[in-house]
Amino acid sequence: MSQSNTFYITTPIYYVNDVPHIGHAYTTVAADVLARYRRLRGRDVFFLTGLDEHGQKVQQAAEKAGIDPQTHCDRLAPQFTNLWKRLNISNDAFIRTTEKQHQNVVQRYLQQLYDKQLIYKADYTGWYCTFDERFWTEKDVIDGICPDCKRPIERLSEHNYFFKMGQYQDRLIDHIRNNEDVIRPASRRNEVLGFLQTQKLGDLSISRPKSRLSWGIELPFDKDYVTYVWFDALVNYVSALEYKTGLDRFWPADVHLVGKDILTTHAVYWSTMLMALELPLPKTIFAHGWWTVDGEKMSKSRGNVVDPNAMVDQFGADAFRYFLLREVPFGQDGDFSQAGMVTTINSALANGIGNLLSRTLTMIERSCNGVIPEQGPAVMPELEQRIAELAGQLPGRIEAGYSTLLFRDILLMIEELNSACDEYIDKSAPWKLAKQAEARPQLHTVLNTSARALRLLATLLYPFMPQTAQQMIHQLGLPLDLSQPISDANTGWDAPLAGSRIQKGASLFPRIESKPQGAKPVSDPTTASQPTAAAPTMAPAVPQSSAHAAAAPLATPPPQITIDEFMKVQLKTAKVLAAERVPKSEKLLKLQVSLGSEQRQIVAGIGKKYEPEALVGKTIVIVANLKPAKLMGIESQGMVLAAGDSDVRGLMTLLEDVEPGTKVK
Ligand code: MSP
């Protein structure tokens, strides 16, 4: 089977019942970091992600949209592929389970198991949850409520086909017991073992009668049934290899990354399916935790779903990627908040790596004509030794971190080197050395050491922040392509670097300051997690001495912008056609406005100041080219301008009655 130099990593394939959210981005970014790291270290990597397009959830979403399921999938798929492009996801293949080749593999496997009498037909009556598409046993169900999603469930009786999963119970227990790595983290492995050792594993219904669900892969041995969506979906991990690159080269998978909620389907259903198909089992299934948002469960009905596109717009792909893996130990649950994100970006990125690069390059530019100098005599032997030691140990420590997917620990190790360099610069004060002619050799040591550390930091940061790392290498003037494997000869601590002409560029991570004051677009000022035009703005990088300081207080006055930047905001007049309150919200009003040639829906946080009826017929000013966002689950296609801060003082209107849709500037 797979050769020793290969590395196969997968994400779950995502349901196309809705647009992607932070949970999808989380797993995919984590997989990308691992894939990039392994490639950088010379492994032959195959990184697979894709979409789970069959089943009840997708069929229902299509019905709701009033279109056929395939059209629905085709419409939603680009939402995922575009997001992966924006997040710089380097997947080698993208599978969609409606692809004919995938369907063929699923049917072939089903037939194989049927021929081996590992699939049989039987009658089944049980408690069925439509939302989760699964039956529950009697003891799981209390008061007719689904133990998972808490929705009412129903009694259902039907003929189905079953996979003889139960017969693999002992073999599966042995497999998990004998291999520490098969399920990670260890706590999750114990959970699965505990469940398998105390409960009898039943057989798995792998079909759905077409009369109930038609959107699926037809069973090859019975035209009246489609395949249960999980049987179809799990097969993607091998079917994609079969028709996209060759099964033997990469199977078994090195890592299946999954969320904690879908660990059982992977650890139990998938493992036993592979046993029955006589295929090797994956080396590791890693279950990560879930994100809450501002302390609450993320859900459409709460209107707090975090849109990764908005995060990229506002903070950039690299900062978002960094935050996702820095905030929470991989495997544990975490809480997302924009405030947390701003703190991390300011302290670890703007004051951290961004500041180190900027201060080092500024000094090389000013004192060494923009050329990295040769190493001179020791200046602060203890600190220099500490940096060299850290640099020597880091690649090994980080390799160990990757083998257990401790992304946060890896980033903390990288930050440790960053801090050691900051301390070294603060204490050796190269700006003072630069003023003394006899101290030039010492100045050179400090700048050479910092540049060396920055090169190492760039290679270590590359998997997390590919664009930033390549930008660092570019600014250091080094001819290195980090998308290719690196070696000690070109990036090791002792690899040559003096003589390189730097190309100082824009600061990597401008500090993020808080809200500007004055007239501001009103969306929902209380929803911190919703990106609004009133959210953080960019300000210049911190001065040298404040590296790693805590986030600074509000900056006044707000930074200036150019006319070009302002012109990006498209302001237009709009006539309010209808207005109503958003249920359960004191602040939000839902407006229907006309822009002349088109009609828009805007959700605005002006409900404390205005009664909806008072607004109908008024001509107001809106931000017309704002990306749509959802507020309390309601789509808002623009923003209303109003004066005031968190308390709205007055809506922006016009002295004259101007045609709706007129440009405002
Ligand atoms: N289609 C199945 C997977 C089949 S894999 C053979 C599926 N899809 S999903 O779109 O519903 O979920 C995909 C992933 O998103 C899961 O790993 C799930 O854990 C993850 N998340 C959903 N909400 C999440 C958070 N709030 N936080 C982190 N991850 C979350 O399940």
XYZ file of C-alpha atoms and ligand atoms in Angstrom:
696
model
C 0.000 0.000 0.000
C 1.180 3.628 0.521
C 4.917 4.356 0.357
C 6.764 5.719 3.356
C 7.360 9.170 1.908
C 3.703 9.859 1.152
C 1.279 11.746 3.350
C -2.469 11.612 2.859
C -4.640 14.072 4.758
C -8.390 14.627 4.485
C -11.066 16.946 5.833
C -14.695 15.869 6.207
C -16.648 16.489 3.047
C -19.078 19.263 3.873
C -22.827 19.155 3.400
C -23.972 21.578 0.757
C -27.149 22.479 2.612
C -25.818 25.937 3.381
C -22.864 28.283 2.885
C -19.581 27.525 4.702
C -19.010 28.808 8.238
C -16.104 29.053 10.672
C -16.347 25.343 11.581
C -15.707 24.334 7.977
C -12.890 26.855 7.679
C -11.325 25.568 10.898
C -10.841 21.960 9.797
C -9.798 22.953 6.310
C -7.206 25.460 7.521
C -5.817 22.932 10.010
C -5.513 20.338 7.243
C -3.846 22.882 5.010
C -1.269 23.764 7.667
C -0.374 20.112 8.048
C -0.238 19.544 4.293
C 2.002 22.582 3.755
C 4.312 21.560 6.585
C 4.728 18.025 5.241
C 5.407 19.333 1.718
C 7.963 21.779 3.078
C 9.689 18.792 4.703
C 9.790 16.915 1.428
C 6.819 14.557 1.770
C 4.727 13.533 -1.224
C 1.418 14.959 0.020
C -2.143 14.350 -1.101
C -4.647 16.676 0.546
C -8.314 15.999 -0.122
C -11.393 18.013 0.706
C -14.801 18.237 -0.951
C -18.551 18.141 -0.641
C -21.140 15.701 0.648
C -23.968 16.293 -1.783
C -26.527 13.549 -1.133
C -28.976 12.873 1.644
C -31.928 14.397 3.325
C -30.322 17.675 4.441
C -29.334 18.566 0.902
C -32.657 17.398 -0.560
C -34.543 19.520 1.973
C -32.361 22.584 1.308
C -33.018 22.226 -2.428
C -36.768 21.852 -1.842
C -36.711 25.008 0.269
C -34.935 26.861 -2.523
C -37.453 25.463 -5.011
C -34.808 23.887 -7.262
C -33.675 20.357 -8.023
C -30.936 19.011 -5.745
C -28.223 18.882 -8.405
C -28.798 22.524 -9.373
C -28.740 23.407 -5.693
C -25.388 21.612 -5.242
C -23.933 23.233 -8.354
C -24.957 26.648 -7.069
C -23.507 26.155 -3.601
C -20.271 24.362 -4.530
C -18.486 27.571 -5.626
C -19.160 29.063 -2.178
C -16.792 26.430 -0.838
C -14.212 26.387 -3.638
C -14.020 30.196 -3.670
C -13.586 30.343 0.076
C -10.772 27.786 -0.099
C -9.049 29.918 -2.714
C -9.374 33.010 -0.557
C -7.993 31.120 2.440
C -5.087 29.784 0.339
C -6.063 26.184 0.865
C -3.646 23.985 -1.070
C -5.834 20.918 -1.544
C -4.686 18.540 -4.258
C -8.187 17.404 -5.125
C -11.775 18.376 -4.478
C -14.374 15.637 -4.503
C -18.106 16.031 -4.966
C -20.086 12.917 -4.168
C -22.404 13.485 -7.122
C -19.467 12.791 -9.458
C -20.201 9.712 -11.529
C -16.861 8.071 -10.745
C -17.511 8.338 -7.012
C -20.993 6.875 -7.425
C -19.508 3.964 -9.357
C -17.034 3.183 -6.578
C -19.790 3.310 -3.933
C -21.940 0.929 -5.988
C -19.017 -1.408 -6.577
C -18.254 -1.560 -2.834
C -21.916 -2.129 -1.983
C -22.128 -4.966 -4.494
C -18.932 -6.462 -3.095
C -20.323 -6.492 0.440
C -23.699 -7.770 -0.756
C -22.014 -10.625 -2.648
C -20.061 -11.511 0.468
C -23.348 -11.523 2.400
C -22.174 -8.719 4.594
C -25.288 -6.783 3.595
C -28.759 -8.224 4.234
C -32.356 -7.037 4.065
C -34.476 -6.791 7.195
C -37.408 -5.122 8.810
C -36.712 -2.309 11.146
C -38.861 -0.275 13.464
C -37.397 2.476 15.535
C -37.245 6.085 16.572
C -36.171 8.167 13.610
C -34.817 11.717 13.657
C -35.404 13.387 10.294
C -32.940 16.135 11.002
C -30.034 13.850 11.904
C -31.219 11.197 9.448
C -30.780 8.393 11.890
C -32.619 5.893 13.999
C -32.182 5.915 17.766
C -32.601 3.006 20.131
C -35.371 2.941 22.706
C -33.112 3.810 25.613
C -31.627 6.840 23.841
C -34.978 8.519 23.453
C -36.609 10.432 26.292
C -40.047 12.003 25.750
C -39.929 11.533 21.987
C -36.981 13.970 21.658
C -33.821 13.331 19.652
C -30.914 13.026 22.120
C -28.630 14.798 19.653
C -30.498 17.740 18.126
C -33.361 17.831 20.668
C -36.010 17.931 17.954
C -39.150 15.732 18.126
C -38.629 12.346 16.518
C -41.018 9.824 15.026
C -41.686 6.089 15.108
C -40.835 4.612 11.751
C -41.022 1.110 10.375
C -39.466 0.048 7.101
C -37.558 -2.592 5.189
C -33.929 -1.713 4.828
C -30.566 -3.132 3.965
C -28.116 -3.594 6.787
C -24.366 -3.838 6.904
C -23.150 -6.449 9.399
C -21.236 -3.907 11.436
C -21.806 -5.650 14.757
C -19.617 -8.614 13.875
C -16.527 -6.384 13.829
C -16.911 -5.134 17.381
C -14.121 -7.192 18.980
C -11.730 -6.622 16.130
C -12.335 -2.887 16.326
C -11.770 -2.830 20.097
C -8.458 -4.677 19.620
C -7.429 -2.338 16.850
C -8.042 0.791 18.916
C -6.482 -0.736 22.035
C -3.335 -1.795 20.216
C -2.777 1.485 18.372
C -2.488 4.620 20.459
C -2.593 6.828 17.435
C -5.738 5.642 15.687
C -8.006 8.048 17.526
C -6.771 11.358 18.862
C -6.770 13.154 21.226
C -6.388 10.378 23.834
C -9.562 11.490 25.638
C -11.600 10.854 22.482
C -9.959 7.458 22.020
C -11.021 6.555 25.546
C -14.564 7.704 24.843
C -14.844 5.494 21.766
C -13.267 2.538 23.557
C -15.582 3.056 26.519
C -18.595 3.005 24.252
C -17.435 -0.076 22.334
C -16.599 -1.979 25.509
C -19.902 -1.336 27.235
C -22.477 -1.410 24.463
C -23.344 -3.975 21.887
C -22.555 -2.732 18.416
C -25.565 -3.198 16.158
C -25.703 -3.541 12.396
C -25.886 -0.403 10.279
C -28.802 0.457 8.034
C -27.129 1.517 4.799
C -30.189 2.174 2.673
C -33.137 4.528 2.496
C -36.320 3.670 0.602
C -36.727 5.981 -2.372
C -40.296 6.588 -1.285
C -38.855 8.559 1.658
C -35.644 9.922 0.171
C -34.760 9.882 -3.489
C -31.587 12.028 -3.477
C -28.814 9.461 -3.199
C -26.872 6.738 -4.952
C -29.115 3.897 -6.044
C -28.321 0.521 -4.491
C -26.853 -1.698 -7.221
C -28.979 -4.629 -6.049
C -32.311 -2.869 -5.422
C -33.648 -0.013 -7.524
C -36.156 0.998 -4.854
C -33.476 2.200 -2.476
C -30.715 4.776 -2.292
C -27.567 4.504 -0.221
C -27.504 5.973 3.300
C -25.610 9.253 2.996
C -22.886 8.315 5.495
C -21.992 5.093 3.658
C -21.752 7.119 0.455
C -19.795 9.978 2.071
C -17.202 7.948 3.956
C -16.245 6.086 0.808
C -15.032 9.416 -0.623
C -11.702 9.019 1.139
C -10.796 6.043 -1.037
C -12.902 6.706 -4.124
C -11.164 10.070 -4.664
C -7.804 8.317 -4.612
C -9.066 5.676 -7.040
C -10.027 8.130 -9.726
C -7.915 11.151 -8.964
C -4.469 9.727 -8.204
C -4.378 5.980 -7.588
C -5.386 4.170 -4.416
C -2.139 2.321 -3.781
C 0.046 5.375 -3.675
C -1.645 7.041 -0.715
C -3.947 4.664 1.145
C -4.190 4.304 4.146
C -4.765 7.935 5.129
C -2.252 9.408 7.538
C -4.823 11.722 9.092
C -8.582 12.089 8.801
C -9.385 15.422 10.443
C -12.953 15.570 11.745
C -15.060 17.505 14.254
C -15.935 15.784 17.529
C -19.549 15.306 16.453
C -18.617 13.018 13.592
C -16.007 10.924 15.364
C -18.270 7.894 15.809
C -19.178 7.717 12.153
C -15.473 7.719 11.325
C -14.080 5.596 14.147
C -16.848 2.985 14.050
C -18.776 3.028 10.745
C -15.791 3.793 8.535
C -13.358 1.481 10.326
C -15.734 -1.473 10.145
C -16.602 -0.721 6.514
C -12.894 -0.840 5.701
C -12.509 -4.134 7.580
C -15.327 -5.605 5.523
C -13.796 -4.264 2.315
C -10.443 -5.728 3.398
C -8.700 -2.381 3.179
C -6.195 -1.068 5.746
C -7.524 1.343 8.375
C -6.468 5.031 8.565
C -3.459 5.726 10.746
C -5.093 8.558 12.697
C -8.567 10.009 13.068
C -8.250 13.311 14.881
C -11.370 14.908 16.380
C -11.189 18.628 17.015
C -13.470 20.695 19.223
C -16.229 23.134 18.363
C -16.360 26.904 18.280
C -18.944 28.844 20.178
C -19.422 32.515 19.351
C -19.218 35.106 22.127
C -19.941 32.290 24.542
C -23.012 30.995 22.705
C -23.638 28.007 20.486
C -23.318 29.062 16.866
C -26.595 28.710 14.999
C -28.598 30.254 12.220
C -31.517 30.924 14.507
C -29.283 32.917 16.871
C -27.959 34.822 13.866
C -24.387 34.481 15.130
C -22.898 32.269 12.423
C -19.360 33.467 11.671
C -18.821 33.956 7.948
C -15.179 33.179 7.068
C -15.383 35.445 4.000
C -16.128 38.417 6.226
C -13.133 37.506 8.397
C -10.873 37.407 5.353
C -12.261 40.759 4.164
C -11.683 42.349 7.498
C -8.482 40.782 8.805
C -6.886 39.003 5.841
C -6.551 35.259 5.256
C -3.263 34.797 7.104
C -4.337 36.566 10.283
C -7.571 34.562 10.355
C -5.668 31.306 9.809
C -3.228 32.195 12.575
C -6.003 33.097 14.978
C -7.946 29.869 14.378
C -5.027 27.692 15.375
C -3.497 29.970 18.026
C -6.604 30.610 20.063
C -7.494 27.112 21.256
C -5.516 23.881 21.753
C -6.494 21.663 18.837
C -8.934 19.071 20.137
C -10.621 21.368 22.668
C -13.654 23.608 22.284
C -13.062 27.325 21.901
C -14.900 30.607 21.839
C -14.735 33.006 18.931
C -15.000 36.741 19.382
C -13.823 39.597 17.239
C -12.272 41.201 20.303
C -10.176 38.062 20.853
C -9.152 38.094 17.252
C -8.062 41.744 17.394
C -6.022 41.063 20.547
C -4.222 38.119 18.954
C -3.529 39.981 15.746
C -2.183 43.010 17.573
C -0.050 41.189 20.113
C 1.262 38.207 18.166
C 1.308 39.593 14.649
C 1.478 43.403 14.592
C 3.627 43.768 17.722
C 5.261 40.377 17.184
C 6.472 39.172 13.830
C 5.446 42.300 11.903
C 7.350 44.573 14.249
C 10.456 42.358 14.340
C 10.690 42.334 10.558
C 10.042 46.032 10.255
C 12.540 47.143 12.919
C 15.272 44.809 11.589
C 14.859 45.879 7.978
C 14.652 49.574 8.880
C 18.017 49.314 10.652
C 19.611 47.355 7.820
C 18.337 49.936 5.374
C 19.561 52.909 7.410
C 22.853 51.583 8.703
C 23.973 49.021 6.119
C 22.714 50.459 2.822
C 20.030 47.807 2.631
C 22.430 44.842 2.603
C 22.376 42.160 5.317
C 25.785 42.440 7.029
C 28.267 39.681 7.988
C 28.215 38.264 11.488
C 30.660 40.131 13.787
C 31.848 39.479 17.355
C 29.474 38.537 20.149
C 27.519 41.433 21.632
C 25.368 39.811 24.286
C 26.685 36.248 24.452
C 23.943 34.948 26.730
C 21.101 36.174 24.557
C 22.860 35.199 21.348
C 23.376 31.723 22.722
C 19.740 31.489 23.761
C 18.591 32.460 20.266
C 20.985 29.992 18.629
C 19.855 27.260 21.018
C 16.191 27.962 20.386
C 16.841 28.012 16.667
C 18.642 24.677 16.943
C 15.880 22.999 18.942
C 12.835 24.499 17.307
C 12.665 22.407 14.115
C 12.755 19.195 16.185
C 10.282 20.416 18.791
C 7.979 21.626 16.078
C 8.175 18.330 14.199
C 7.042 16.629 17.411
C 4.228 19.178 17.691
C 3.027 18.339 14.196
C 3.057 14.621 14.862
C 0.467 15.192 17.594
C -1.232 18.161 15.909
C -0.477 20.591 18.708
C -0.868 23.637 16.482
C -1.193 26.090 19.333
C 1.980 24.802 21.010
C 3.833 25.149 17.718
C 2.773 28.779 17.420
C 3.749 29.460 21.020
C 7.211 28.027 20.298
C 7.524 30.289 17.275
C 6.446 33.276 19.356
C 9.109 32.322 21.918
C 11.840 32.803 19.322
C 10.228 36.056 18.225
C 10.253 37.331 21.822
C 13.865 36.262 22.373
C 14.868 38.307 19.326
C 12.881 41.314 20.520
C 14.587 41.140 23.877
C 17.958 40.858 22.168
C 17.308 43.940 20.053
C 15.895 45.924 22.988
C 18.930 45.117 25.132
C 21.657 45.426 22.498
C 20.114 48.713 21.236
C 21.456 48.599 17.668
C 20.219 52.161 17.085
C 22.867 53.248 19.663
C 25.539 50.991 18.155
C 24.845 52.621 14.795
C 25.924 55.982 16.196
C 29.384 54.734 17.261
C 31.816 54.150 14.403
C 33.882 51.639 16.452
C 30.757 49.546 17.211
C 29.998 48.628 13.593
C 31.089 44.980 13.944
C 28.726 44.626 16.950
C 25.916 46.315 15.039
C 26.458 43.808 12.253
C 26.160 40.910 14.671
C 22.808 42.134 15.952
C 21.378 42.735 12.488
C 22.754 39.513 11.037
C 21.355 37.505 13.970
C 17.938 39.137 13.649
C 17.821 38.562 9.899
C 18.828 34.927 10.442
C 16.075 34.485 13.016
C 13.582 36.091 10.646
C 14.483 33.648 7.891
C 13.901 30.774 10.295
C 10.673 32.339 11.552
C 9.443 32.658 7.967
C 9.988 28.945 7.283
C 8.301 27.985 10.565
C 5.360 30.308 9.982
C 4.880 29.327 6.345
C 2.343 26.521 6.928
C 0.162 28.854 9.011
C 0.605 32.074 7.050
C 1.876 31.202 3.574
C 1.558 34.663 2.051
C 3.109 36.450 5.010
C 6.024 34.028 5.184
C 6.784 34.370 1.492
C 6.522 38.145 1.905
C 9.066 38.010 4.741
C 11.467 36.041 2.552
C 10.952 38.534 -0.245
C 11.604 41.502 2.022
C 14.768 39.807 3.305
C 15.820 39.599 -0.348
C 16.282 35.818 -0.265
C 15.746 33.620 -3.340
C 13.575 31.048 -1.574
C 10.295 29.504 -2.702
C 8.558 28.104 0.354
C 6.047 26.146 -1.674
C 8.981 23.815 -2.434
C 10.731 21.545 0.079
C 13.437 23.334 2.049
C 16.785 21.997 3.203
C 19.381 22.937 5.805
C 21.594 24.143 2.967
C 19.235 26.990 2.142
C 17.339 27.697 5.351
C 19.354 26.159 8.223
C 20.669 28.511 10.902
C 24.145 28.522 9.324
C 23.017 28.805 5.696
C 24.572 31.899 4.077
C 22.560 35.096 4.125
C 24.983 38.044 4.443
C 25.166 40.153 1.300
C 21.478 39.766 0.496
C 19.879 43.053 -0.572
C 16.682 43.582 1.394
C 13.493 44.945 -0.130
C 11.634 46.576 2.693
C 7.932 46.687 1.916
C 4.627 47.437 3.580
C 4.211 46.450 7.191
C 2.983 42.845 7.501
C 0.245 43.459 10.031
C -0.851 47.022 10.680
C -2.196 47.364 14.188
C -5.962 47.227 14.404
C -7.478 50.099 16.292
C -11.057 50.390 17.481
C -14.114 51.997 15.983
C -13.904 55.432 14.454
C -16.318 58.009 15.933
C -18.975 60.172 14.291
C -21.422 59.407 11.491
C -21.374 55.723 10.988
C -23.137 53.030 9.041
C -25.607 51.282 11.263
C -26.093 47.616 10.938
C -26.332 46.140 14.369
C -24.012 47.927 16.719
C -24.548 45.304 19.372
C -23.467 42.352 17.265
C -19.714 42.391 17.788
C -19.230 39.260 15.736
C -20.863 40.713 12.650
C -18.432 42.500 10.420
C -19.583 46.064 9.860
C -17.983 49.078 8.266
C -17.779 50.472 11.764
C -15.548 47.620 12.876
C -11.787 47.943 13.408
C -9.742 50.059 11.038
C -6.079 49.794 10.189
C -3.384 51.985 11.752
C 0.403 52.116 11.248
C 2.748 49.622 12.916
C 3.946 50.095 16.493
C 7.220 51.819 17.313
C 10.255 49.654 18.056
C 10.118 49.701 21.822
C 6.581 48.441 22.252
C 7.049 44.960 20.838
C 4.702 42.451 22.442
C 2.911 45.096 24.443
C -0.739 44.464 25.204
C -3.295 45.916 22.781
C -3.086 49.724 22.969
C -6.012 51.900 24.037
C -8.182 53.657 21.443
C -6.233 55.794 19.007
C -7.503 59.310 18.375
C -7.693 60.851 15.908
C -8.569 57.984 13.537
C -6.051 57.278 10.781
C -6.408 59.242 7.559
C -7.432 57.518 4.357
C -6.835 58.443 0.745
C -9.535 59.573 -1.652
C -9.098 56.268 -3.505
C -9.819 54.337 -0.336
C -12.909 56.445 0.307
C -14.120 56.016 -3.263
C -14.286 52.269 -2.727
C -17.321 52.859 -0.522
C -20.380 53.267 -2.699
C -22.967 55.487 -1.011
C -26.400 55.812 -2.570
C -29.769 57.316 -1.831
C -32.557 54.851 -1.121
C -36.279 55.243 -0.558
C -37.820 53.273 2.302
C -40.719 51.238 0.910
C -41.564 49.233 4.000
C -40.239 48.834 7.527
C -40.926 46.402 10.353
C -39.364 45.360 13.623
C -37.197 42.210 13.765
C -38.913 39.911 16.288
C -37.104 39.632 19.645
C -34.868 42.595 18.951
C -35.184 46.000 20.495
C -32.791 47.569 18.058
C -33.200 45.964 14.695
C -35.569 47.112 11.972
C -35.985 45.301 8.661
C -36.281 47.802 5.814
C -37.239 47.240 2.189
C -35.664 50.049 0.187
C -35.703 51.040 -3.446
C -32.567 52.086 -5.297
C -34.526 52.930 -8.419
C -33.500 49.985 -10.584
C -33.422 47.482 -7.713
C -34.933 46.714 -4.356
C -32.915 45.736 -1.275
C -33.523 44.445 2.207
C -31.514 46.126 4.941
C -31.425 45.278 8.617
C -30.524 48.376 10.622
C -29.923 48.971 14.335
C -32.115 52.059 14.520
C -35.161 50.595 16.221
C -34.618 52.339 19.548
C -34.745 55.732 17.879
C -37.396 55.189 15.193
C -40.768 53.558 14.867
C -40.857 51.620 11.577
C -43.912 53.532 10.286
C -42.076 56.857 10.608
C -39.508 55.787 8.064
C -41.711 54.706 5.173
C -41.404 57.138 2.269
C -38.189 58.735 3.588
C -35.112 58.984 1.372
C -32.022 57.852 3.277
C -28.357 57.136 2.500
C -26.967 53.613 2.423
C -23.633 51.854 1.834
C -24.573 50.034 -1.353
C -21.522 47.851 -2.003
C -21.251 46.176 1.362
C -21.083 42.401 1.299
C -24.431 40.980 2.479
C -24.391 39.822 6.102
C -26.918 38.061 8.281
C -28.248 39.712 11.401
C -30.345 37.490 13.639
C -30.586 35.185 10.666
C -31.949 37.880 8.342
C -29.983 38.909 5.308
C -28.952 42.558 5.158
C -27.877 43.847 1.753
C -26.258 47.117 2.747
C -26.126 49.570 5.626
C -27.966 52.656 6.620
C -25.957 55.774 7.567
C -26.784 57.491 10.824
C -25.146 59.839 13.296
C -24.260 58.754 16.804
C -22.246 55.976 18.344
C -23.904 52.995 19.995
C -26.974 55.180 20.483
C -28.345 56.353 17.172
C -29.040 60.102 17.249
C -30.351 60.725 13.740
C -30.745 59.068 10.383
C -28.941 60.600 7.424
C -31.508 62.101 5.057
C -31.352 64.733 2.296
C -32.488 68.325 2.161
C -33.943 67.877 -1.325
C -36.004 64.993 -2.584
C -33.403 63.162 -4.683
C -34.166 60.159 -6.944
C -33.509 56.807 -5.204
C -30.249 55.168 -6.376
C -28.394 58.489 -6.795
C -24.696 58.351 -5.939
C -23.620 60.163 -2.756
C -20.037 61.383 -2.380
N -21.054 15.701 5.603
C -20.671 15.377 6.916
C -19.249 14.853 6.952
C -18.993 13.665 6.078
S -17.313 13.213 6.107
C -17.274 11.773 5.319
C -20.791 16.587 7.819
N -20.802 17.758 7.225
S -21.011 19.167 7.955
O -20.908 20.143 6.931
O -22.229 19.161 8.705
O -19.918 19.354 9.022
C -18.585 19.364 8.692
C -17.686 19.662 9.845
O -17.942 20.941 10.402
C -17.733 18.657 10.970
O -16.424 18.171 11.203
C -18.198 19.466 12.150
O -17.584 19.044 13.319
C -17.709 20.841 11.773
N -18.383 21.877 12.520
C -19.698 22.254 12.433
N -19.907 23.257 13.339
C -18.764 23.533 14.018
C -18.376 24.477 14.972
N -19.224 25.319 15.514
N -17.066 24.490 15.336
C -16.135 23.667 14.768
N -16.473 22.771 13.860
C -17.792 22.613 13.546
O -20.863 16.430 9.032
